[in-house]
Amino acid sequence: MLRRGLQQRRYAGSGDRQAISALFWTIYRAAARIGWHLEQLGAESTPRTYVLAGLRLGEGMARGRDCRAVWRRRKACAASARAMTRLRSRTGWKDAASTMPSMPRAVRLEWPEALVADAEAALGDAHG
């Protein structure tokens, strides 16, 4: 579906489509950890905060990229910059990929809870 949607954007170049796809998969792979970190920070769980966290994981804003490259509207850019500052400054959060001992196992593994419960039942404490 992502691919089809990107192919319909005829004015988006292949580099743009590749960057959007990479960001999407970064967020998708870390969705549980991103959500957990946002919850711990008391931050809103919105598509924008997930994108900000995804950019923090990737090359984007983690390396000081100007948010105007992501959001063209000045208000959105300012709001995003404030959100990034809050996300960076609270509770020592380095990036959304980092795991913490207090994370539930399902979040650390990015597995559905039911599968983790099945694995724990089958493997016992030996699965670490």
Short mmCIF file of C-alpha atoms in Angstrom, two decimals, residues 46-126:
data_model
loop_
_atom_site.label_atom_id
_atom_site.label_comp_id
_atom_site.label_asym_id
_atom_site.label_seq_id
_atom_site.Cartn_x
_atom_site.Cartn_y
_atom_site.Cartn_z
CA THR A 46 0.36 11.40 17.67
CA PRO A 47 1.52 10.69 14.14
CA ARG A 48 3.73 13.80 14.40
CA THR A 49 5.50 12.60 17.56
CA TYR A 50 6.07 9.20 15.95
CA VAL A 51 7.59 10.90 12.90
CA LEU A 52 9.77 13.06 15.14
CA ALA A 53 10.98 9.96 16.97
CA GLY A 54 11.57 8.24 13.62
CA LEU A 55 13.61 11.22 12.46
CA ARG A 56 15.52 11.08 15.74
CA LEU A 57 16.33 7.44 15.00
CA GLY A 58 17.45 8.13 11.45
CA GLU A 59 19.68 10.72 9.86
CA GLY A 60 17.19 13.58 10.07
CA MET A 61 16.79 15.78 13.12
CA ALA A 62 19.15 13.70 15.22
CA ARG A 63 21.95 15.27 13.20
CA GLY A 64 20.57 18.79 13.37
CA ARG A 65 18.65 18.81 10.12
CA ASP A 66 16.42 21.84 9.83
CA CYS A 67 12.80 20.93 10.49
CA ARG A 68 11.77 23.15 7.58
CA ALA A 69 12.93 20.33 5.35
CA VAL A 70 10.18 18.20 6.90
CA TRP A 71 7.38 20.69 7.58
CA ARG A 72 7.04 23.70 5.31
CA ARG A 73 4.71 25.70 7.56
CA ARG A 74 6.56 27.86 10.07
CA LYS A 75 4.13 27.05 12.93
CA ALA A 76 4.50 23.32 12.37
CA CYS A 77 8.27 23.67 12.30
CA ALA A 78 8.33 25.62 15.57
CA ALA A 79 5.99 23.13 17.26
CA SER A 80 8.12 20.24 16.01
CA ALA A 81 11.32 21.87 17.25
CA ARG A 82 9.77 22.35 20.71
CA ALA A 83 8.58 18.73 20.73
CA MET A 84 12.06 17.50 19.75
CA THR A 85 13.63 19.57 22.52
CA ARG A 86 11.23 18.09 25.08
CA LEU A 87 11.81 14.56 23.82
CA ARG A 88 15.59 14.98 23.98
CA SER A 89 15.71 16.60 27.41
CA ARG A 90 13.50 14.34 29.53
CA THR A 91 14.55 11.23 31.44
CA GLY A 92 17.78 10.63 29.55
CA TRP A 93 16.05 9.30 26.44
CA LYS A 94 18.75 8.92 23.82
CA ASP A 95 16.74 7.41 21.01
CA ALA A 96 13.62 5.40 20.41
CA ALA A 97 15.66 2.30 19.58
CA SER A 98 17.14 2.12 23.04
CA THR A 99 15.70 -0.43 25.39
CA MET A 100 15.42 -0.01 29.12
CA PRO A 101 15.12 -2.62 31.87
CA SER A 102 11.70 -1.28 32.85
CA MET A 103 10.28 -1.94 29.38
CA PRO A 104 7.88 -4.85 29.13
CA ARG A 105 9.39 -7.76 27.21
CA ALA A 106 6.83 -7.42 24.41
CA VAL A 107 7.90 -3.81 23.87
CA ARG A 108 11.63 -4.63 23.90
CA LEU A 109 11.11 -7.42 21.39
CA GLU A 110 8.49 -5.58 19.29
CA TRP A 111 6.33 -8.69 19.52
CA PRO A 112 2.61 -8.95 20.17
CA GLU A 113 2.02 -9.70 23.86
CA ALA A 114 0.19 -12.95 23.09
CA LEU A 115 3.24 -14.30 21.23
CA VAL A 116 5.55 -13.33 24.07
CA ALA A 117 3.25 -15.09 26.53
CA ASP A 118 3.28 -18.22 24.32
CA ALA A 119 7.08 -18.10 24.04
CA GLU A 120 7.46 -17.66 27.79
CA ALA A 121 5.13 -20.59 28.42
CA ALA A 122 7.05 -22.77 25.97
CA LEU A 123 10.58 -21.70 26.92
CA GLY A 124 10.26 -20.77 30.56
CA ASP A 125 12.93 -18.55 32.10
CA ALA A 126 15.65 -19.86 29.76
#
